[in-house]
Amino acid sequence: MAAPRLRHHQDGGRVGGTTPRFQPMGGGGLPRRAANGGAGRAGLFGGKRAGAAVMAGPGGRTWRDLLGRARKRKSAFGSGAELREAALRLLDHHQNLNDLLLEVEDSVKPGGQGGVEHQEVSSESFIVSVLQEQASRLGVPTAILAAKNAVTNIERICQASASPSQVPLLSLDQRKRLSGLLQTVKDLLASNVFCRSLFCQEMWKMKDPPALEAVWHLHRDDIVGLGELLESNPDAPAVVEWLCRGLCGLCEQVEESSGDVELAGRVLSDFAIVFLQNGFQQTSELGRRLEFKKVPYICRAVLQRMLTWVLDAVGKEKQEDVSTLQAMRFWLNVFNVSVYKSAVRPDSLQQFFRHTLTEVLTYNPLLKVSDAIHLQKEWSFTRTCSLLTTLYRKLFVAFRAKESICQLQQVLETHEVNWQHVLSCVSTLVVCQAEAEQLFKDLLSHLLIKAFENYDMENMITAFLIARQAALEGPAVFMPYSEWFKASFGNGGGHHGSSKKALVFLFEFLSELVPFEAAPYLKVHIMYPPFVPTKHRSILLEYITLAKTRLADLKVAIEDMGLYEDLSSTDESVQPQAQALRDVEKALQIFENTRKIPTSVIEASIFRRPYYTSWFLPALLRPRVLPKTPDVRMALIDSLKRADKIPSNLYSTYVQACRAMKEKMLQDESKVETSHSEEPVEQLKAELSELRLLIVDRAKYEDVPAQIAVISDRLASVLGHSSDENEAAPLNSPIQVDVSAPRLEPCHQSVVDLLLTSFCQNLIAASYFNPPDRQGPCLSLFVKMMCGHRNLLPALLGRLCQLIYHQGPSLNDAHILGLAAFVIHLSESRALIPEVEANLGTSQPVLKNVLSISEYWNCLLVCRTEESFAFCMRFCTAAASYLMCKFSSYPREDLCAVLPPSLVKKLQYIVPRLCLEARGILCEEAKTDLVWSSLSCPSLNYKRASLCLWKQACFQELLKEKAFRLSFREWLLLELEVYPEKDILSAWERQDFHYWAIYQWYLPAPSASGGCDGDLEKACGVIINTILDSSQRSDLGSCGQSKMSVNPDILCKLQEMVLELGCRRKLLSGCLDAQRHCLFEILQERLKDRKHGSALGEQLWRQQELLLQRRILVGLPASALILTCRKGKKTMLDCEDFFRFVNSELKNVCSRGYALSYDITAHFFRGLLNASLDCEDSAEGVNDVLTACQTKCPIMLFSAALWWPRLEPVLCSQWKRLFGAPLAEELERLREWQSSATSFLSSGVVFPLSGPPWILAAFLHCTLQQQSPCGRERSALKRLGTDTEQLLVSLLFFSLMDLISAKIAPQEGVDFQTSLEWSLEILQRLEERGASWPLLFHSAEKDPRKYRVLRSAASDRHVRLLPVAFYSLTPCFCQELLTREQTFLYVALDLYTQLLRLFVEGKDLPQSDQAGQSPDPAEHGDPLEVISTARRFLLGAIPRCPAQSFGNIRPLLDACEELDPELGASLLRSSSPAVATELDEELALF
């Protein structure tokens, strides 16, 4: 019987013709489940699932209908056996279960009248029945048949790709068909009719291996695990090959199709988990996985092959196309720790990462040490292949920094390594791990110890390579190589100093390096050589010779090293031309600040002539268009030219070239140069934008260090050299900033502004999502990177000076927040910032202008006006709040180290000043982030925020730290800077604040907290010292002039205290404490043993100090100058301390030489009258003091004589007010002396000699000076009596003082010529009388009663200049003087030697100023002319002196011979023969 035919149509296999009706195999019967229970699923071997019916018949009838009608219709076969036989024949002829089932599934039609009945149909049961029937007929188990057919369908699905070659990922259609198939397989598994083991074996028998995604679906749906599938393949190497090819293809396919990235990531993650679970099993897991024997090998082999795939590309990154590199980066996702989570045990994960790190470090170890020495600069973080750095960064996530370095150390000790990978690993660690710096220092120390213990070259070279590699990343992450080399070998305590053998070992090692060394390292070794004992210096010299030879081979002469070359740099591209340009910039900077040719330039012109002439001068004399107004460069060139430091021909060439350039005006070239620099800046901007994206996403914080390293590299390109290279100064040289007028190069300012803007934007953006304490170390690393660019720091600090000091009040809130946080991070990186040499814009000597970075902020944050107070309060509040939130988890010590004390002290000063609430002790616990959030709020109130911060207990605890206590002195210094007329407080508010601060806060406070322990005397001392210090300090706000006025409010408080002290002293009268005058103790203590800086600087400081002290004394109550004490039952006035102070100090600031200024003179006399009120007899007290003045302080009486016309009405009026009685006798005598002098000069009456001649002479001289010259002087001298020798000598003394004052103090209005003529007139009168006037100049005068009092009253400078005055009188020196005065020659020689010493030492001698004067310099005291005059006079006078004159000159002979040999020889010839013979014999001995 012929079998009926089956027609298969496109519509799903509708049956036509005489197709027989039959029941499903396996006994038939209706399905147990409704058909819609599996709706939407694919069939067993693909295709569509049954819907409402299992198969549709003609006309859309259901399978159930067909079955029902089959029972009613008469069968064509005679019996059931015939029917079964026919069905079997049908299956035999058309045996394609897939097509049959697809046909059945595709024939399903949804809906229809039998919809409810359709739910009862189950296609799974039908499929199982079909499989069972087929398996029964074939005589095979159903599970085996199902497995084989499943593999067949998988193969068909995988081969249905549109791609000519199989790809790891399926298409959407393939994925849909496979999904249906796998669901059906899962159903078969549930029915226990599917054989896994056979399925795995059949999978490997496919013509082409399955697609990777198909295997992943099998693994993901728990049909067949990847491990089970891998174990079933007998050919493990083939499996490894298939897996690696598939994984590579997967990574590459993802790059081509971005839509599959997520799916591919899941495939890769699941595979990686299997690889780790099986390839890196722990001991405890081995028992559970004994069924897998080949899988561990396969997993490890695949991971190794894939790692090799990546590492092979590392060395040829530039040759690989971008898509391949992206594919490899996708594979590196298997090293994300987050992939494994809880799926892999942590110890297995660490084992895998440790194994991978070892494999990377030891991969292909072909490079020699010599190659590493030569190439390691190319292996820095930013130059290393990004694949390798990305791999390292992912590996380091699994370890702490210490574990990573220990693993590195272990590999170095036990394996042959790939030096490129090892040193790249070092760079990545120091860049990305903050704690790596110290760990590497420890490792280097360990390596050196081992090297010198065993004299092991391997450990030595490892240490040197690691130190150099870490230093390549810049000082922000690791100390420069020069610093490390000095620290390790620069002192006797180094490892090499233990023995000669160790020393020899070190130099043998260094010598072996020499043939491979780069020039920068050789320079370090030469300029900072290892410490070597003197007896072994030959070893060092031998090495230096070898190193210099190598430098010569490299065409780098040590003589060509720059004047300010940074030896920490390892940039081999820095040629002498470039270094010379930097040296010029540094020299210009120094010259601008000092106006002197730098010492290094002078030394180079002498000792390093080749470099100076070949490199430095050409760099300095680069032709340019000269500015109309001479700039610093022109001034330096002019100074060098005048010092003969520039050859004439070179200078002429320079001038001609500048003229030619001015004609051409190369504007186009300058535009080209500008355009060239735009590209690096744009790259820097792009990287900064990328950083912002990382900072706002906490999940990407681990990528920040690498991005900052890239920014550092871009920044170095913009700045023109490597990040660890300083442009012009060694690392420890101060950074010079002109605070009064900071100037920046436009290019530098734009870069700094770009970086500061980026920082502020990053801070604001990060704060939008998280408070500072949850922002990670991103901003710290950013600022630290900036500090590592040493050449950027001058521009950075200068720009901060502009913003904070000059523009602070105009900044908006965002700027203030950003800059405040930036300052905190700069303080955190303070170890990388040298001291700041602040040019404060003043010519006055400054006690300290080299500042730490913390002191620099104090210099910039000034509180003087209403605007500056508001800004300073906002800035300091923002900084302190940011720090306390950002570093809230820090220990107290670390927190205090980061916080600049100046900011806290400013807050302690400002907050109580502006907020009354802060003047009480009130604090409440508050969260620091609340303060920060209030600052970040757009509508912020800084006074409220500052008060909130002030009240926090944690902030109050900080204020208890010693470093943050605002002492009374510091408070005063801040208060003295305030401009009262521009103060934010009114006068009354300021007075209230001062009262609270002084009397309620600082006076009772203990000294440990900056107070005065309740000691009023101590408080006075602090105020006086602070006023003087403040006035000595340069004041930028007053255009560089030192403040000479005293703050009236503070002075008022000082006056109150001094009066209170006086009242207390009266109560304690008679006690030793009452006999002390604390005021003068305070003043004189400041002048004791003070020797800082140059002699001239010290002299100027002392003069300024005394002028200020005088101002303070005048500002205090006049009676404060004088003490009252009890002697028995009598009250006495004690002026000893005041007299002592005048004689030792105050007289030295009187420009007239013999009289104090009017203010202090009047103050003393008024104080004397006031103090006499405490005496029982006031007149007697005044008389006693003025009588004592004659011997103890004659300058007070001389001062009274000078100022008496102004002084008399004041004193008479005061005496009348106080006592209403006649003047005290001594005051009356002063008035009589003045009256007598006036009468003597005006009316010709006899001048009475009723007092000490020197006092009478003072009144006569001063009265004469105050009257207009009428030719009365000569007649007045003639009318003086015969017994007036001492009066005339005293008059000569005062006239000589005026002569000297005319030269050194022209502001006094004394005319030199008039004084000289008057002095000569007096001298002539003395000569006529044969007076012994030379005694006036005799420094060793034996009779103290005559003229010693005059010299004691003169200022020290006037006394030192007496030789000038003496030799101005030579026209009146006659022959009779030489014979009459035996001491004259001694006096003349003594004064001549003093004159020569003054000239040699450059002290005190007045400089000639002949503008508008007569042409004769001798008439105006020109020093050289005076010396010449004196010499001519002595050479002419010595031969004419009698023998007696040479009797006492022996002590002066040595000095004369030393200073003027010709004059000494003349003395020897003219002296007695015995003396000459004796001296000749002494000379003959030599």
Short mmCIF file of N, CA and C in Angstrom, two decimals, residues 668-780:
data_model
loop_
_atom_site.label_atom_id
_atom_site.label_comp_id
_atom_site.label_asym_id
_atom_site.label_seq_id
_atom_site.Cartn_x
_atom_site.Cartn_y
_atom_site.Cartn_z
N ASP A 668 54.01 89.01 12.84
CA ASP A 668 53.47 87.75 12.35
C ASP A 668 54.04 86.56 13.11
N GLU A 669 55.34 86.64 13.39
CA GLU A 669 55.96 85.53 14.10
C GLU A 669 55.40 85.38 15.50
N SER A 670 55.11 86.51 16.14
CA SER A 670 54.56 86.41 17.49
C SER A 670 53.20 85.76 17.46
N LYS A 671 52.41 86.04 16.36
CA LYS A 671 51.11 85.39 16.26
C LYS A 671 51.26 83.89 16.07
N VAL A 672 52.25 83.49 15.27
CA VAL A 672 52.48 82.06 15.07
C VAL A 672 52.83 81.38 16.38
N GLU A 673 53.68 82.05 17.17
CA GLU A 673 54.06 81.46 18.45
C GLU A 673 52.85 81.29 19.35
N THR A 674 51.95 82.27 19.30
CA THR A 674 50.76 82.18 20.13
C THR A 674 49.90 81.00 19.69
N SER A 675 49.76 80.83 18.38
CA SER A 675 48.91 79.75 17.90
C SER A 675 49.47 78.40 18.25
N HIS A 676 50.80 78.30 18.31
CA HIS A 676 51.41 77.01 18.64
C HIS A 676 51.04 76.56 20.05
N SER A 677 50.89 77.53 20.94
CA SER A 677 50.65 77.14 22.33
C SER A 677 49.18 76.82 22.60
N GLU A 678 48.32 77.09 21.60
CA GLU A 678 46.91 76.87 21.85
C GLU A 678 46.59 75.38 21.96
N GLU A 679 47.27 74.56 21.17
CA GLU A 679 46.93 73.14 21.16
C GLU A 679 47.13 72.48 22.52
N PRO A 680 48.29 72.63 23.18
CA PRO A 680 48.43 72.03 24.52
C PRO A 680 47.41 72.57 25.52
N VAL A 681 47.07 73.85 25.42
CA VAL A 681 46.08 74.41 26.35
C VAL A 681 44.72 73.76 26.12
N GLU A 682 44.35 73.56 24.87
CA GLU A 682 43.07 72.92 24.58
C GLU A 682 43.07 71.49 25.10
N GLN A 683 44.19 70.81 24.96
CA GLN A 683 44.28 69.46 25.50
C GLN A 683 44.12 69.47 27.02
N LEU A 684 44.75 70.46 27.65
CA LEU A 684 44.62 70.58 29.10
C LEU A 684 43.16 70.84 29.49
N LYS A 685 42.49 71.70 28.77
CA LYS A 685 41.08 71.96 29.06
C LYS A 685 40.24 70.70 28.92
N ALA A 686 40.52 69.93 27.89
CA ALA A 686 39.75 68.70 27.68
C ALA A 686 39.95 67.72 28.83
N GLU A 687 41.19 67.59 29.29
CA GLU A 687 41.45 66.66 30.39
C GLU A 687 40.83 67.16 31.69
N LEU A 688 40.82 68.47 31.89
CA LEU A 688 40.18 69.03 33.09
C LEU A 688 38.67 68.78 33.06
N SER A 689 38.08 68.88 31.89
CA SER A 689 36.65 68.57 31.77
C SER A 689 36.38 67.11 32.08
N GLU A 690 37.27 66.25 31.63
CA GLU A 690 37.13 64.82 31.91
C GLU A 690 37.23 64.56 33.41
N LEU A 691 38.10 65.29 34.07
CA LEU A 691 38.25 65.13 35.52
C LEU A 691 36.96 65.49 36.24
N ARG A 692 36.28 66.52 35.78
CA ARG A 692 35.05 66.93 36.44
C ARG A 692 34.00 65.81 36.39
N LEU A 693 33.96 65.08 35.28
CA LEU A 693 33.01 63.98 35.18
C LEU A 693 33.33 62.87 36.18
N LEU A 694 34.60 62.70 36.46
CA LEU A 694 34.99 61.65 37.42
C LEU A 694 34.73 62.08 38.85
N ILE A 695 34.95 63.36 39.14
CA ILE A 695 34.84 63.83 40.52
C ILE A 695 33.40 63.80 41.02
N VAL A 696 32.44 63.99 40.13
CA VAL A 696 31.04 64.01 40.59
C VAL A 696 30.46 62.62 40.72
N ASP A 697 31.17 61.60 40.31
CA ASP A 697 30.67 60.23 40.36
C ASP A 697 31.56 59.42 41.30
N ARG A 698 31.04 59.07 42.47
CA ARG A 698 31.85 58.34 43.45
C ARG A 698 32.33 57.00 42.91
N ALA A 699 31.57 56.42 42.01
CA ALA A 699 31.95 55.12 41.46
C ALA A 699 33.21 55.22 40.61
N LYS A 700 33.57 56.43 40.21
CA LYS A 700 34.73 56.61 39.34
C LYS A 700 35.91 57.24 40.06
N TYR A 701 35.86 57.32 41.39
CA TYR A 701 36.95 57.95 42.13
C TYR A 701 38.28 57.24 41.90
N GLU A 702 38.21 55.92 41.67
CA GLU A 702 39.48 55.20 41.49
C GLU A 702 40.19 55.59 40.21
N ASP A 703 39.46 56.22 39.29
CA ASP A 703 40.08 56.67 38.04
C ASP A 703 40.69 58.06 38.15
N VAL A 704 40.44 58.74 39.26
CA VAL A 704 40.90 60.12 39.40
C VAL A 704 42.42 60.23 39.40
N PRO A 705 43.16 59.42 40.20
CA PRO A 705 44.63 59.58 40.19
C PRO A 705 45.24 59.47 38.80
N ALA A 706 44.74 58.52 38.01
CA ALA A 706 45.28 58.36 36.67
C ALA A 706 44.97 59.59 35.81
N GLN A 707 43.75 60.11 35.95
CA GLN A 707 43.39 61.29 35.16
C GLN A 707 44.22 62.50 35.58
N ILE A 708 44.48 62.63 36.86
CA ILE A 708 45.30 63.75 37.33
C ILE A 708 46.72 63.61 36.81
N ALA A 709 47.22 62.38 36.70
CA ALA A 709 48.54 62.18 36.11
C ALA A 709 48.56 62.63 34.65
N VAL A 710 47.48 62.38 33.96
CA VAL A 710 47.38 62.83 32.56
C VAL A 710 47.35 64.36 32.51
N ILE A 711 46.58 64.96 33.42
CA ILE A 711 46.52 66.43 33.47
C ILE A 711 47.90 66.99 33.76
N SER A 712 48.63 66.34 34.66
CA SER A 712 49.99 66.80 34.98
C SER A 712 50.87 66.78 33.74
N ASP A 713 50.72 65.74 32.95
CA ASP A 713 51.51 65.65 31.72
C ASP A 713 51.12 66.75 30.74
N ARG A 714 49.83 67.02 30.61
CA ARG A 714 49.38 68.09 29.72
C ARG A 714 49.85 69.45 30.24
N LEU A 715 49.81 69.61 31.54
CA LEU A 715 50.26 70.87 32.14
C LEU A 715 51.75 71.08 31.87
N ALA A 716 52.52 70.00 31.97
CA ALA A 716 53.95 70.11 31.67
C ALA A 716 54.17 70.54 30.22
N SER A 717 53.33 70.06 29.32
CA SER A 717 53.46 70.47 27.91
C SER A 717 53.16 71.95 27.76
N VAL A 718 52.15 72.42 28.47
CA VAL A 718 51.80 73.84 28.39
C VAL A 718 52.92 74.70 28.95
N LEU A 719 53.49 74.24 30.08
CA LEU A 719 54.55 75.02 30.71
C LEU A 719 55.88 74.88 29.98
N GLY A 720 55.98 73.86 29.16
CA GLY A 720 57.17 73.77 28.31
C GLY A 720 58.22 72.81 28.76
N HIS A 721 58.01 72.09 29.87
CA HIS A 721 59.02 71.12 30.31
C HIS A 721 58.37 70.17 31.28
N SER A 722 59.13 69.18 31.72
CA SER A 722 58.58 68.10 32.53
C SER A 722 58.14 68.60 33.88
N SER A 723 57.23 67.87 34.49
CA SER A 723 56.56 68.32 35.71
C SER A 723 57.50 68.45 36.89
N ASP A 724 58.57 67.67 36.91
CA ASP A 724 59.45 67.72 38.08
C ASP A 724 60.60 68.69 37.88
N GLU A 725 60.47 69.52 36.86
CA GLU A 725 61.60 70.43 36.58
C GLU A 725 61.24 71.84 36.97
N ASN A 726 62.11 72.47 37.66
CA ASN A 726 61.89 73.85 38.06
C ASN A 726 62.52 74.77 37.04
N GLU A 727 61.84 75.84 36.77
CA GLU A 727 62.32 76.72 35.69
C GLU A 727 63.62 77.38 36.03
N ALA A 728 63.77 77.87 37.25
CA ALA A 728 64.96 78.67 37.49
C ALA A 728 65.57 78.55 38.85
N ALA A 729 65.06 77.71 39.72
CA ALA A 729 65.57 77.69 41.08
C ALA A 729 65.59 76.29 41.63
N PRO A 730 66.54 76.01 42.50
CA PRO A 730 66.54 74.71 43.18
C PRO A 730 65.31 74.59 44.07
N LEU A 731 65.03 73.35 44.48
CA LEU A 731 63.78 73.08 45.18
C LEU A 731 63.63 73.85 46.47
N ASN A 732 64.73 74.13 47.15
CA ASN A 732 64.63 74.75 48.47
C ASN A 732 64.75 76.27 48.43
N SER A 733 64.87 76.86 47.26
CA SER A 733 65.01 78.32 47.20
C SER A 733 63.63 78.96 47.36
N PRO A 734 63.55 80.09 48.07
CA PRO A 734 62.25 80.72 48.29
C PRO A 734 61.62 81.20 46.99
N ILE A 735 60.31 81.21 46.99
CA ILE A 735 59.56 81.74 45.87
C ILE A 735 59.35 83.24 46.10
N GLN A 736 59.72 84.04 45.15
CA GLN A 736 59.64 85.48 45.32
C GLN A 736 58.30 85.99 44.79
N VAL A 737 57.60 86.71 45.64
CA VAL A 737 56.30 87.28 45.28
C VAL A 737 56.30 88.75 45.68
N ASP A 738 55.97 89.60 44.73
CA ASP A 738 55.84 91.02 45.01
C ASP A 738 54.41 91.27 45.47
N VAL A 739 54.21 91.29 46.78
CA VAL A 739 52.86 91.38 47.32
C VAL A 739 52.20 92.70 46.97
N SER A 740 52.98 93.77 46.99
CA SER A 740 52.39 95.09 46.74
C SER A 740 51.91 95.23 45.30
N ALA A 741 52.57 94.57 44.35
CA ALA A 741 52.17 94.66 42.94
C ALA A 741 52.59 93.39 42.22
N PRO A 742 51.90 92.28 42.48
CA PRO A 742 52.29 91.02 41.83
C PRO A 742 52.10 91.10 40.32
N ARG A 743 53.10 90.64 39.61
CA ARG A 743 53.04 90.66 38.15
C ARG A 743 53.20 89.25 37.63
N LEU A 744 52.35 88.87 36.67
CA LEU A 744 52.39 87.54 36.08
C LEU A 744 52.49 87.66 34.57
N GLU A 745 53.20 86.70 34.01
CA GLU A 745 53.21 86.61 32.56
C GLU A 745 51.80 86.22 32.10
N PRO A 746 51.30 86.82 31.01
CA PRO A 746 49.93 86.50 30.56
C PRO A 746 49.70 85.02 30.34
N CYS A 747 50.72 84.33 29.79
CA CYS A 747 50.55 82.90 29.53
C CYS A 747 50.41 82.13 30.83
N HIS A 748 51.23 82.48 31.83
CA HIS A 748 51.15 81.81 33.12
C HIS A 748 49.84 82.12 33.82
N GLN A 749 49.41 83.36 33.72
CA GLN A 749 48.17 83.72 34.40
C GLN A 749 46.99 82.97 33.81
N SER A 750 46.97 82.81 32.50
CA SER A 750 45.86 82.08 31.88
C SER A 750 45.84 80.63 32.33
N VAL A 751 47.01 80.02 32.46
CA VAL A 751 47.08 78.62 32.92
C VAL A 751 46.62 78.52 34.37
N VAL A 752 47.11 79.43 35.22
CA VAL A 752 46.71 79.39 36.63
C VAL A 752 45.22 79.62 36.76
N ASP A 753 44.68 80.57 36.00
CA ASP A 753 43.24 80.82 36.06
C ASP A 753 42.45 79.60 35.61
N LEU A 754 42.97 78.93 34.60
CA LEU A 754 42.30 77.72 34.13
C LEU A 754 42.26 76.66 35.23
N LEU A 755 43.37 76.48 35.91
CA LEU A 755 43.44 75.47 36.98
C LEU A 755 42.58 75.86 38.17
N LEU A 756 42.64 77.13 38.56
CA LEU A 756 41.82 77.57 39.70
C LEU A 756 40.33 77.47 39.37
N THR A 757 39.97 77.85 38.15
CA THR A 757 38.58 77.73 37.75
C THR A 757 38.13 76.28 37.78
N SER A 758 38.98 75.40 37.28
CA SER A 758 38.66 73.97 37.30
C SER A 758 38.47 73.47 38.73
N PHE A 759 39.35 73.90 39.62
CA PHE A 759 39.23 73.47 41.02
C PHE A 759 37.90 73.94 41.61
N CYS A 760 37.57 75.21 41.42
CA CYS A 760 36.33 75.75 41.99
C CYS A 760 35.11 75.05 41.40
N GLN A 761 35.12 74.83 40.10
CA GLN A 761 34.00 74.14 39.47
C GLN A 761 33.87 72.71 39.97
N ASN A 762 35.01 72.04 40.12
CA ASN A 762 34.98 70.67 40.64
C ASN A 762 34.43 70.64 42.06
N LEU A 763 34.85 71.61 42.86
CA LEU A 763 34.38 71.65 44.25
C LEU A 763 32.87 71.88 44.31
N ILE A 764 32.39 72.85 43.56
CA ILE A 764 30.96 73.14 43.58
C ILE A 764 30.17 71.97 43.03
N ALA A 765 30.65 71.37 41.93
CA ALA A 765 29.94 70.23 41.34
C ALA A 765 29.92 69.04 42.29
N ALA A 766 31.06 68.76 42.92
CA ALA A 766 31.12 67.63 43.85
C ALA A 766 30.26 67.90 45.08
N SER A 767 30.24 69.14 45.55
CA SER A 767 29.45 69.47 46.74
C SER A 767 27.95 69.40 46.47
N TYR A 768 27.57 69.48 45.22
CA TYR A 768 26.15 69.36 44.87
C TYR A 768 25.65 67.95 45.19
N PHE A 769 26.54 66.96 45.05
CA PHE A 769 26.14 65.58 45.27
C PHE A 769 26.54 65.07 46.65
N ASN A 770 27.69 65.53 47.15
CA ASN A 770 28.20 65.00 48.42
C ASN A 770 28.85 66.11 49.23
N PRO A 771 28.80 66.02 50.56
CA PRO A 771 29.56 66.97 51.38
C PRO A 771 31.05 66.70 51.24
N PRO A 772 31.89 67.62 51.66
CA PRO A 772 33.34 67.46 51.42
C PRO A 772 33.92 66.16 51.96
N ASP A 773 33.41 65.66 53.10
CA ASP A 773 34.02 64.46 53.67
C ASP A 773 33.68 63.21 52.87
N ARG A 774 32.80 63.31 51.91
CA ARG A 774 32.46 62.15 51.09
C ARG A 774 32.88 62.35 49.63
N GLN A 775 33.78 63.29 49.41
CA GLN A 775 34.23 63.58 48.05
C GLN A 775 35.54 62.89 47.70
N GLY A 776 36.07 62.09 48.64
CA GLY A 776 37.30 61.38 48.34
C GLY A 776 38.51 62.29 48.26
N PRO A 777 39.64 61.74 47.83
CA PRO A 777 40.88 62.53 47.80
C PRO A 777 41.10 63.27 46.48
N CYS A 778 40.05 63.42 45.68
CA CYS A 778 40.23 63.96 44.32
C CYS A 778 40.85 65.35 44.33
N LEU A 779 40.26 66.25 45.11
CA LEU A 779 40.75 67.63 45.10
C LEU A 779 42.13 67.73 45.74
N SER A 780 42.38 66.90 46.75
CA SER A 780 43.72 66.90 47.36
C SER A 780 44.77 66.50 46.35
#
